Every structure is written in C-alpha cells, then in structure tokens.
PDB file of C-alpha atoms in Angstrom:
ATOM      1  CA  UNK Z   1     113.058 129.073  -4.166  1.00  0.00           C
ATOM      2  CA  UNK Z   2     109.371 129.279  -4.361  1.00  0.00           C
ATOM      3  CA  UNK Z   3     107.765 131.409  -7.573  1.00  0.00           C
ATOM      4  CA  UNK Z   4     104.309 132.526  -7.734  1.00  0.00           C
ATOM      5  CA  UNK Z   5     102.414 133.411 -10.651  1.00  0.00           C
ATOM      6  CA  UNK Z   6      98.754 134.123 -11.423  1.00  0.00           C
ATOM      7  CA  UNK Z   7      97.069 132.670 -14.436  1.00  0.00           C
ATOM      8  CA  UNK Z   8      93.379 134.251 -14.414  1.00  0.00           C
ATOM      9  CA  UNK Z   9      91.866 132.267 -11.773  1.00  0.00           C
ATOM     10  CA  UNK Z  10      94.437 129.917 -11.019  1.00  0.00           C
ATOM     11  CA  UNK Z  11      97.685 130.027  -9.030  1.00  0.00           C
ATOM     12  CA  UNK Z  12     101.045 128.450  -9.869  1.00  0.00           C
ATOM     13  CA  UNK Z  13     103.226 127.654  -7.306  1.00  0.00           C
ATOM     14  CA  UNK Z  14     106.625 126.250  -8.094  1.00  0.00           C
ATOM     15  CA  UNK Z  15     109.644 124.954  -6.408  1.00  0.00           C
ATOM     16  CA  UNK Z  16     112.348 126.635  -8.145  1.00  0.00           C
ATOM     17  CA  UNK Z  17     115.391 124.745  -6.456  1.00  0.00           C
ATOM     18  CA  UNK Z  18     116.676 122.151  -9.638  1.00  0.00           C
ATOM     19  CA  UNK Z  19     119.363 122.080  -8.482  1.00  0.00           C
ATOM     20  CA  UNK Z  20     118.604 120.143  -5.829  1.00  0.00           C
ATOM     21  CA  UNK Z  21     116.413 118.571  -7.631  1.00  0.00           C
ATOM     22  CA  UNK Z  22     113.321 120.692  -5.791  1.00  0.00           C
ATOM     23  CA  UNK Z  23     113.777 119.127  -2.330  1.00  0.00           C
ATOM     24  CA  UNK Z  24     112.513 120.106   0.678  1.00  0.00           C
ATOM     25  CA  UNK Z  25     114.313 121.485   3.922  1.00  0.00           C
ATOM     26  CA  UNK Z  26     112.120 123.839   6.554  1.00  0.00           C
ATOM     27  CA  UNK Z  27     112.703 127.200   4.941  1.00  0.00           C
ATOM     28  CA  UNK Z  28     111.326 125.952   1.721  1.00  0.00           C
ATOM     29  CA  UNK Z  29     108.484 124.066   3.443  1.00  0.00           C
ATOM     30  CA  UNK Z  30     107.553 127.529   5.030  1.00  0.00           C
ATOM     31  CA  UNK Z  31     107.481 129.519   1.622  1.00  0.00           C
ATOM     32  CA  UNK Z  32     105.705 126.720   0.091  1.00  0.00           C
ATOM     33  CA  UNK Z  33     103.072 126.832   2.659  1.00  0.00           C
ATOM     34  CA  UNK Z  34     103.026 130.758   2.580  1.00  0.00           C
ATOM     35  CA  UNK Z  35     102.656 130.604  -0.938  1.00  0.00           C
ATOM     36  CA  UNK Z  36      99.889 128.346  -0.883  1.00  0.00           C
ATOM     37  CA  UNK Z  37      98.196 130.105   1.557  1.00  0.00           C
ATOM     38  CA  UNK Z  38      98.343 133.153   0.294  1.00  0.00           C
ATOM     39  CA  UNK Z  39      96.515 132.259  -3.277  1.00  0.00           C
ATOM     40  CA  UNK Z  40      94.200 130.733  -0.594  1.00  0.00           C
ATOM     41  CA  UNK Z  41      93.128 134.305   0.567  1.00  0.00           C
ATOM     42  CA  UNK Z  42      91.795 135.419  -2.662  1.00  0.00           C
ATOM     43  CA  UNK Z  43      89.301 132.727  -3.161  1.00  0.00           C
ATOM     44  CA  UNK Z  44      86.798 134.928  -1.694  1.00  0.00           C
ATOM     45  CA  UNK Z  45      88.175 138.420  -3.226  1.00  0.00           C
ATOM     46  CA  UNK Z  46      86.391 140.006  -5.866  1.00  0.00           C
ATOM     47  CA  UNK Z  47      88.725 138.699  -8.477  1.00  0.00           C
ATOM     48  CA  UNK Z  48      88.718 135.274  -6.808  1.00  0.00           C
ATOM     49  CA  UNK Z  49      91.822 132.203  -7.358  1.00  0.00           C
ATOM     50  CA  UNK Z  50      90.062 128.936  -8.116  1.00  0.00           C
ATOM     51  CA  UNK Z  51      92.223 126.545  -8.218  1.00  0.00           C
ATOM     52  CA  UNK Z  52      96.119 126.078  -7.493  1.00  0.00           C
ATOM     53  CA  UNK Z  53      98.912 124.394  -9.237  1.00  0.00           C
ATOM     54  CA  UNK Z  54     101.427 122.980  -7.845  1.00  0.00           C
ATOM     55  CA  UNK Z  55     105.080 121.894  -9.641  1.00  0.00           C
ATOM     56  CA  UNK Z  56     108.386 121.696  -9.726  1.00  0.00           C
ATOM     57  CA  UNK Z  57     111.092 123.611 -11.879  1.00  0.00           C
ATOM     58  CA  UNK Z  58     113.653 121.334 -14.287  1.00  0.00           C
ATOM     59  CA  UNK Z  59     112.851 117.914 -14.946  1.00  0.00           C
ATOM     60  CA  UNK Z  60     111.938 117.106 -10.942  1.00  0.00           C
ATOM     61  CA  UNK Z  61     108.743 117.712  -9.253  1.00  0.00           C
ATOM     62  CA  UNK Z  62     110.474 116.989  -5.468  1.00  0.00           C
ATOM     63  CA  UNK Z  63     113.068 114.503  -4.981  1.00  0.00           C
ATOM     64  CA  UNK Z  64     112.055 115.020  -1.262  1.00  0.00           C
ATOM     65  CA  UNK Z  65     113.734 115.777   1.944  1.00  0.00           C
ATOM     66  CA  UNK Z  66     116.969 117.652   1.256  1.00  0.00           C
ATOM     67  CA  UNK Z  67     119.031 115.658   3.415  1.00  0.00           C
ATOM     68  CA  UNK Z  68     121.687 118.475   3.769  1.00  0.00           C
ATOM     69  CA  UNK Z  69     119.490 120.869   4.843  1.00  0.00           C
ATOM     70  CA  UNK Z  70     118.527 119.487   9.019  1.00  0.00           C
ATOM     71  CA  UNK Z  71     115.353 117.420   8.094  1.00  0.00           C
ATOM     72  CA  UNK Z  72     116.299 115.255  11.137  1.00  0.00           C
ATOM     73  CA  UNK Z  73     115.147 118.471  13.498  1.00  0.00           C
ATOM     74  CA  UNK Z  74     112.202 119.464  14.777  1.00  0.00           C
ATOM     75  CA  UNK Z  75     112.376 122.497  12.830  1.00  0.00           C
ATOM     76  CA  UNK Z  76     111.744 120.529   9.341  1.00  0.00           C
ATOM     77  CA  UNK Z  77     109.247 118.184  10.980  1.00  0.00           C
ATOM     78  CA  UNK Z  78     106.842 120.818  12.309  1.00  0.00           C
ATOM     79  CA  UNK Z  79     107.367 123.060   8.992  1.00  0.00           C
ATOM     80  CA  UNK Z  80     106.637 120.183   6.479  1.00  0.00           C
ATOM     81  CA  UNK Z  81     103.736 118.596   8.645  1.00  0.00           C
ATOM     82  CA  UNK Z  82     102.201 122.497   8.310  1.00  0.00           C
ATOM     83  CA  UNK Z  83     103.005 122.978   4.625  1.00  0.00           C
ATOM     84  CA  UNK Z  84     100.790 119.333   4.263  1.00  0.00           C
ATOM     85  CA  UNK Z  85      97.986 120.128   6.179  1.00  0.00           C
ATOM     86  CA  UNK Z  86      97.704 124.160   4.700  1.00  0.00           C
ATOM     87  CA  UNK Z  87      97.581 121.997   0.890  1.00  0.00           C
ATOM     88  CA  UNK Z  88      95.424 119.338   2.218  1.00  0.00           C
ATOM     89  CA  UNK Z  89      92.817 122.519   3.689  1.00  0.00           C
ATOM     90  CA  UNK Z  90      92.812 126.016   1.380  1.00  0.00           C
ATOM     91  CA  UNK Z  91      89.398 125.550   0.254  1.00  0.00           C
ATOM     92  CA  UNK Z  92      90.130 125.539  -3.142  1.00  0.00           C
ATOM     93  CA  UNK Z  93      91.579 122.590  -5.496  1.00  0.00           C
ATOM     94  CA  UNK Z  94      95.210 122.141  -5.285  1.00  0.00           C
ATOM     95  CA  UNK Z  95      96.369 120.109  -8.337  1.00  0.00           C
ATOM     96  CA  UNK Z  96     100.191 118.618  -8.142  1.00  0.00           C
ATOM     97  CA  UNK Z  97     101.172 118.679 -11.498  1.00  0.00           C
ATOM     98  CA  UNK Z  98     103.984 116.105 -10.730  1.00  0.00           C
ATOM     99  CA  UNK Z  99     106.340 117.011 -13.783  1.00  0.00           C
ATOM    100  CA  UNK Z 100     109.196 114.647 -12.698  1.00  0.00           C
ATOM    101  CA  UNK Z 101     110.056 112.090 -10.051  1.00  0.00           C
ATOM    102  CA  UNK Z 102     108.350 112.771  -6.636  1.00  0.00           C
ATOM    103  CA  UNK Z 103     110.437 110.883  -3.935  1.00  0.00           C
ATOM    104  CA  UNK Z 104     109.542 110.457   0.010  1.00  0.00           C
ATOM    105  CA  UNK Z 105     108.535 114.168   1.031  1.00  0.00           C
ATOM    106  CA  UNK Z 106     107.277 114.454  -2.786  1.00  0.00           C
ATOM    107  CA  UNK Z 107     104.918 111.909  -2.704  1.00  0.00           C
ATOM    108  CA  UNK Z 108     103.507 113.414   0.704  1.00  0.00           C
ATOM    109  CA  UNK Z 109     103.098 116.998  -1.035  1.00  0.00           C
ATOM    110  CA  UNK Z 110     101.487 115.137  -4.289  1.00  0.00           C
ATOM    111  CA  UNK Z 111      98.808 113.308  -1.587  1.00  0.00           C
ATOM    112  CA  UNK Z 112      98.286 116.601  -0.103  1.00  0.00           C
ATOM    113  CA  UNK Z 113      97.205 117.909  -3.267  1.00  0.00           C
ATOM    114  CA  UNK Z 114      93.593 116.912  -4.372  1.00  0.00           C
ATOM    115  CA  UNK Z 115      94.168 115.733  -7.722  1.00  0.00           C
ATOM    116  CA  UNK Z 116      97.749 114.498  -9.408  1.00  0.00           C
ATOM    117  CA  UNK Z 117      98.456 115.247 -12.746  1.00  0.00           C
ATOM    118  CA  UNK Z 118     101.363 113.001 -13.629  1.00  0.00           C
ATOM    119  CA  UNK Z 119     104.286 113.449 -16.877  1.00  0.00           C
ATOM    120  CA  UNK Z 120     104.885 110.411 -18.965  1.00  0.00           C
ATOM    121  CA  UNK Z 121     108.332 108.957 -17.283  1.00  0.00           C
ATOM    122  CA  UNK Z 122     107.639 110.272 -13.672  1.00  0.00           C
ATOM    123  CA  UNK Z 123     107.713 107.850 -11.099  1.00  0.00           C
ATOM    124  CA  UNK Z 124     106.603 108.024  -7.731  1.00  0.00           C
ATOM    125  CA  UNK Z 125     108.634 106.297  -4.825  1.00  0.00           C
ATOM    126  CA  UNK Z 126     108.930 105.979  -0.610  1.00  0.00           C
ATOM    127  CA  UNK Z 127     111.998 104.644   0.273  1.00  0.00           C
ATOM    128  CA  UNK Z 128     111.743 104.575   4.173  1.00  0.00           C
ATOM    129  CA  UNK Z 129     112.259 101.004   4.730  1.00  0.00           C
ATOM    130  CA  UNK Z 130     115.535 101.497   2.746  1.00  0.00           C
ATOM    131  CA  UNK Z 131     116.435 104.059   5.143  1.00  0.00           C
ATOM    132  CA  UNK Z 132     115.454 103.120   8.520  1.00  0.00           C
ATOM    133  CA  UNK Z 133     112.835 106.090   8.740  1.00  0.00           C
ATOM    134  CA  UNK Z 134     109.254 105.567   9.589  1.00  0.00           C
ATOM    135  CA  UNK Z 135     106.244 107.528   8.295  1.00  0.00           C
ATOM    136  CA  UNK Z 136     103.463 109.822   9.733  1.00  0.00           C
ATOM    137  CA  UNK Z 137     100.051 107.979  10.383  1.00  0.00           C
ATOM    138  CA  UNK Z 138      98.493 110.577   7.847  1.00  0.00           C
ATOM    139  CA  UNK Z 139     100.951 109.742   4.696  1.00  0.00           C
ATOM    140  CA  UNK Z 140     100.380 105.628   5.352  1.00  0.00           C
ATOM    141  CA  UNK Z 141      96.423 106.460   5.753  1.00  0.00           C
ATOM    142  CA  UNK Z 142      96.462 108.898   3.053  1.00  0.00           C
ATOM    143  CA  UNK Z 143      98.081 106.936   0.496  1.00  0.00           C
ATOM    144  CA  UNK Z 144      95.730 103.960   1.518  1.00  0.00           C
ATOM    145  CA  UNK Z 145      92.756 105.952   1.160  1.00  0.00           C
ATOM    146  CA  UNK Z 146      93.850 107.482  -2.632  1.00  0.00           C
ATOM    147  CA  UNK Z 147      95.112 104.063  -3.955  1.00  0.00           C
ATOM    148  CA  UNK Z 148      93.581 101.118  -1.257  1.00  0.00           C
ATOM    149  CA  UNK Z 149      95.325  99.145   0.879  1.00  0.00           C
ATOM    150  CA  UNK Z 150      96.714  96.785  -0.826  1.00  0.00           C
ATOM    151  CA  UNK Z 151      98.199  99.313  -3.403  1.00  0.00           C
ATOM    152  CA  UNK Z 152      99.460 101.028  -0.425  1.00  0.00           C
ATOM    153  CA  UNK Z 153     101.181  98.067   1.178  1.00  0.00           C
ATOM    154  CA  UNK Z 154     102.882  97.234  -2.137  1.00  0.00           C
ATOM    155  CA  UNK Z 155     104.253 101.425  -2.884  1.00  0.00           C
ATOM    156  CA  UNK Z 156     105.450 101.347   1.145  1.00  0.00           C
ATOM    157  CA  UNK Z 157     107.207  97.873   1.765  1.00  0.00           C
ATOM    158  CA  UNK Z 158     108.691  97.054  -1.430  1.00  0.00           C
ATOM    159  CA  UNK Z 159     109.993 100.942  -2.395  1.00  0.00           C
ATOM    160  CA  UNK Z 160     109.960 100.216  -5.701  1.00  0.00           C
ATOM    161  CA  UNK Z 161     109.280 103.215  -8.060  1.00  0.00           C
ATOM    162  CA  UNK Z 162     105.866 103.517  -9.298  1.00  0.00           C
ATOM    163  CA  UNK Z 163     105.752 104.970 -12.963  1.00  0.00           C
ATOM    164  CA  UNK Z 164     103.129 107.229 -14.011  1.00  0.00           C
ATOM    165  CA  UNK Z 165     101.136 104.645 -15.948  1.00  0.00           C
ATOM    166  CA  UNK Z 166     101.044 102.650 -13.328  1.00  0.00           C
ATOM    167  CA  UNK Z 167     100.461 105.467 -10.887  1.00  0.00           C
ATOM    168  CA  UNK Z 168      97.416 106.105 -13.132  1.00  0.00           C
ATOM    169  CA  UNK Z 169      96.287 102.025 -12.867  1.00  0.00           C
ATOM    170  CA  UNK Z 170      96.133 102.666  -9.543  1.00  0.00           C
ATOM    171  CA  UNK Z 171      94.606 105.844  -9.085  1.00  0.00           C
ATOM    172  CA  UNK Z 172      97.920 107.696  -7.682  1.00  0.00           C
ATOM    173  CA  UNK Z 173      97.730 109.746 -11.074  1.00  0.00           C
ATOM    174  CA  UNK Z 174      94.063 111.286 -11.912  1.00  0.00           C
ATOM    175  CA  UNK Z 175      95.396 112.010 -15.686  1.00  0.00           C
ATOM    176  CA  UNK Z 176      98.738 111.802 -17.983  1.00  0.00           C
ATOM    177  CA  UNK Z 177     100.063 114.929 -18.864  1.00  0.00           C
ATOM    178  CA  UNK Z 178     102.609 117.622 -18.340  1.00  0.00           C
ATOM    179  CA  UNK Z 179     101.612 121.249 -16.760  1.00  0.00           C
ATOM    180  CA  UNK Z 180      99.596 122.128 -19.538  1.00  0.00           C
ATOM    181  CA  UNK Z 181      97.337 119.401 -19.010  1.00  0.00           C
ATOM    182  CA  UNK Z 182      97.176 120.759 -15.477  1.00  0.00           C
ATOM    183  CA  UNK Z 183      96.380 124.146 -16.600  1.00  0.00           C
ATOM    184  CA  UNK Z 184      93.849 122.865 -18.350  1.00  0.00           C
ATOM    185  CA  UNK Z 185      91.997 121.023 -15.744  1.00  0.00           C
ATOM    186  CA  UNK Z 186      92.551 123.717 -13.144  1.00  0.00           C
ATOM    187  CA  UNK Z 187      90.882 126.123 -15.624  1.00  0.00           C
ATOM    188  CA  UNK Z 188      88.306 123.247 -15.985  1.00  0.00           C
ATOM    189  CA  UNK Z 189      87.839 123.107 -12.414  1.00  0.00           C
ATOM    190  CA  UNK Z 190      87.780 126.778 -11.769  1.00  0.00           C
ATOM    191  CA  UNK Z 191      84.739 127.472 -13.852  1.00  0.00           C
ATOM    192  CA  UNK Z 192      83.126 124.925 -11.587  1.00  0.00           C
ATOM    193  CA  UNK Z 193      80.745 126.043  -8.415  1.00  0.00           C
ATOM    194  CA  UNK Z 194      83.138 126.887  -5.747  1.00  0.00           C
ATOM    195  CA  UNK Z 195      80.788 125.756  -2.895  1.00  0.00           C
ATOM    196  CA  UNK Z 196      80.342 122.838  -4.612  1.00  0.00           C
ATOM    197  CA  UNK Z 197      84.011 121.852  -5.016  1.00  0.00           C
ATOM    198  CA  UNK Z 198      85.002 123.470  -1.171  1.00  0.00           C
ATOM    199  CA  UNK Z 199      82.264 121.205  -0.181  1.00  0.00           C
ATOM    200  CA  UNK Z 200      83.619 117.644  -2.217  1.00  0.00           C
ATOM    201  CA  UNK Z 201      87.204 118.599  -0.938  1.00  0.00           C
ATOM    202  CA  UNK Z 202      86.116 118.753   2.832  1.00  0.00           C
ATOM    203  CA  UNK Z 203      84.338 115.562   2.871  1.00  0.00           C
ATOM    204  CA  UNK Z 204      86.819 113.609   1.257  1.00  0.00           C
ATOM    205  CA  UNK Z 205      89.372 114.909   3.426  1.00  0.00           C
ATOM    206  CA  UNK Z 206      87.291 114.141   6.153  1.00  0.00           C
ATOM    207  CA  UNK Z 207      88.672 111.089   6.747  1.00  0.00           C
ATOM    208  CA  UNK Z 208      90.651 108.559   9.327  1.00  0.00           C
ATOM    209  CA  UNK Z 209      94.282 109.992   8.084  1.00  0.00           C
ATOM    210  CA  UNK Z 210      94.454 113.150  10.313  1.00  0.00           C
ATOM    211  CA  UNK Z 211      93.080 111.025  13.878  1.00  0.00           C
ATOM    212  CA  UNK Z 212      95.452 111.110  16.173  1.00  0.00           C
ATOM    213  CA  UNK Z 213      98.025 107.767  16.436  1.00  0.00           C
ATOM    214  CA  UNK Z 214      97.555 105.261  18.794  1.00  0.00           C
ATOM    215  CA  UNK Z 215     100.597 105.113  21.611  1.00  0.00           C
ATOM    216  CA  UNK Z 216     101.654 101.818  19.947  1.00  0.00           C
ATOM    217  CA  UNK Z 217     102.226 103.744  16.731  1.00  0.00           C
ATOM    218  CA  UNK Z 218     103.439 106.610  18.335  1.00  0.00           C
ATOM    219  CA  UNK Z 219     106.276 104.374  20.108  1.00  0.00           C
ATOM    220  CA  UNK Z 220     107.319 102.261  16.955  1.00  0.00           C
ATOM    221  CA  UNK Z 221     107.623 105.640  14.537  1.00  0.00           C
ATOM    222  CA  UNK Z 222     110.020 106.681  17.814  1.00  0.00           C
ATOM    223  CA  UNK Z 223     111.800 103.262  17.843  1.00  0.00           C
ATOM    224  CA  UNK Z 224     112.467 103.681  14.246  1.00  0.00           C
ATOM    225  CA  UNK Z 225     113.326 107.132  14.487  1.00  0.00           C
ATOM    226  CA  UNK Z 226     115.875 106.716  17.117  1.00  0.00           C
ATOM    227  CA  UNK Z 227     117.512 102.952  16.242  1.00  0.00           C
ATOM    228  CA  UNK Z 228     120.652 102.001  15.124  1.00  0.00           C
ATOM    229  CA  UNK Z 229     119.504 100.906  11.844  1.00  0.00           C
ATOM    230  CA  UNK Z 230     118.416 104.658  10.860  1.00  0.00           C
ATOM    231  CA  UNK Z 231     122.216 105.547  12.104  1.00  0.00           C
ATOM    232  CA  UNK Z 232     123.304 102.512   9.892  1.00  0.00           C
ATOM    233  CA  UNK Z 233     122.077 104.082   7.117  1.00  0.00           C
ATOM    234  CA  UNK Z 234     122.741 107.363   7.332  1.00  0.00           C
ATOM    235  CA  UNK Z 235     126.508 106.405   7.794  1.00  0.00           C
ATOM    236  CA  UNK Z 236     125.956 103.590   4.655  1.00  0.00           C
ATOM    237  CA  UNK Z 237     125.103 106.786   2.536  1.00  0.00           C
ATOM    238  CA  UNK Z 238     128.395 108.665   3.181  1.00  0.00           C
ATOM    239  CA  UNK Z 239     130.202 105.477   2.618  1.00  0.00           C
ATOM    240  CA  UNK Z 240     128.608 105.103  -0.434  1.00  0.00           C
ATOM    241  CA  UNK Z 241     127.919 101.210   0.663  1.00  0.00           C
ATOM    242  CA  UNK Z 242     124.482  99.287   1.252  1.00  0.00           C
ATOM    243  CA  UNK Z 243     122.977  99.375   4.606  1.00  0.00           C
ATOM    244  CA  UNK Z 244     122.876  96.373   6.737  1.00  0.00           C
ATOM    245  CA  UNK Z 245     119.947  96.583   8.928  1.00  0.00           C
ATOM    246  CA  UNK Z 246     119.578  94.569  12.037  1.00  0.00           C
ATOM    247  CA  UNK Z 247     116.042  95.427  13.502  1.00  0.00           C
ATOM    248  CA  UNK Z 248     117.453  97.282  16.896  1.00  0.00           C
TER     249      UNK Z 248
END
C-alpha cells in the first residue's frame, strides 16, 4: 500500500496501489501520513533525511479519492485533511514526483508537496464541478497561491486536464522529468543548508490557505456537500449516463 525506502539522505515514499490506480481512501491516507512523518523524525538524527519523495507505483501518481473505499465519511475527510497538512509541515522538502495523472485528491497531495516534478504526458485535473463536490478553502487558496488566480480559476471551473507542459507554463510543474529527475533534485536539495530550506518552506507556507473559512464558505461547501446535484451524480456514475445538475 505504502513502500518506504531510503536513498542516502532522501526518503521515497510510494503509493503502491496500481491497481487502483494509487487512489486514496482513509487507511491509505493514514500510512501515507505515517510514512511521511516518520522520514520526518530523522531530519535531526545523526544520519539525517533531507528531503522526501513522493510517487506513485505503475503509470499513475493518484487518480484521487477511491470512491469505493467511504471517502464520503468523516473518517476519509479527517485522515486526508491530516495526511495534507503533515506534507505541507515535516520540515524538510517534500518533492511530488507526479509520474502519471494526479486527479482531485492527487492534485491536493502534489500542492502539499513543496516542489512538483512532473512526467512528460501527466496531466493534472479537479473535476468537482463535474461532480457536485466542493473543495476545502486550503486546496482553492493553495492552488491560487502556486499558479495565481487566474490560473486557478481556469484548472477549477472548467476541469479540463492540465498537461505537464502546461502545468510547467504555469508554474504547477517546477521541472519535466520522471523520478530520476526527482532524485536528482532531492539529492540537489539535500546538500543544501537545512535551516535555510526549513526556514524558505515555513514562510512560504505561511500563507492565507490554512485561515480558517468564513461561515459563508463554510455553508456553501455544506450546501454542495449535501444537494441533490452531488446525489445526481453519484447515481449518473452507476448509470454510466451524464449528470444533469440543477443547482438545488
């Protein structure tokens, strides 16, 4: 489900679920997060990790929620929201090397990371407004704050896939490459100052995405949570069919 392996100062972390195309459901949220967390510890030992990898086994790097697997609980919510925020603080780089497609929950884990490193022919994508389902203030804010605003408007209303040279045009993607290319730059950034770097990564996370949401936000994610339109197209799924969405 989740592998761990150690390459001299840096960590690899992969989802090893292809069949499923590396999604996400709670228990793999928690090991992700536990692995994560635990390559976090040594940054101070006396062999310290550097810098973490993150990827995904097969040809996928997280084709997001597993939608078998209860992400409409609480359970999922609260383990995926924790998995986020233990990427977005270990106070050492995280680099997604996004080796595939990276789809709803995938793009959240890739903006959690601190710098994307992004296979020729991946595409990035956040299909909630095909699917009823609204996002957490800290994804919208997040992705606004890696790519702009108006980058972010386009990637979130329109769902359409965003390939990795344009993920690169737009500063979703930091570099073109597969995991070696990764490796590299971990290895790159592991020789760097550590303070230095744990410093850089705090600032720039230090920003509006993690303030709490207004009630007026709060309600509409509810609304959309909870309306007939997300029931609409979870039933259009099974049936194979195309939603029909009627704003209630």
């Amino acid at each position: 489900m989740i592998v761990s392996r150690r390459d001299g100062a840096v960590v690899v972390v992969t989802i090893d679920r292809h069949e499923s195309r590396n999604s996400l459901d709670a228990q793999v949220c928690t090991a992700l997060r536990e692995a994560v967390e635990a390559a976090a510890a040594e940054a101070d030992a006396e062999d310290p990790v550097r810098a973490i990898v993150i990827t995904g086994a097969g040809t996928a790097f997280c084709a997001g929620a597993d939608l078998s697997g209860g992400v409409y609980n609480s359970d999922f919510v609260d383990a995926h929201a924790a998995m986020l925020r233990a990427v977005e603080a270990v106070p050492v780089p995280v680099i997604a090397a996004v080796n595939g497609p990276a789809i709803g929950a995938g793009v959240q884990l890739a903006l959690a990371a601190d710098l994307r490193v992004v296979v020729p022919g991946a595409v990035f994508a956040v299909p909630v407004v095909k699917v009823g389902l609204a996002l957490d203030n800290w994804t919208i804010k997040r992705l606004a704050n890696v790519v702009g605003g108006g980058h972010a408007r386009s990637v979130l209303m329109t769902a359409r896939p965003v390939g990795a040279e344009e993920a690169a045009r737009i500063g979703l993607a930091n570099e073109i490459g597969d995991l070696d290319t990764a490796m590299e730059l971990a290895a790159e950034l592991a020789r760097s100052a550590p303070l230095s770097l744990r410093h850089i990564k705090t600032v720039i996370n230090d920003d509006d995405a993690r303030l709490l949401p207004r009630d007026e936000h709060t309600e509409l994610q509810k609304q959309a949570w909870h309306s007939e339109d997300m029931a609409e197209a979870r039933a259009a799924r099974q049936e194979k069919r195309p939603p029909v969405f009627r704003g209630r």
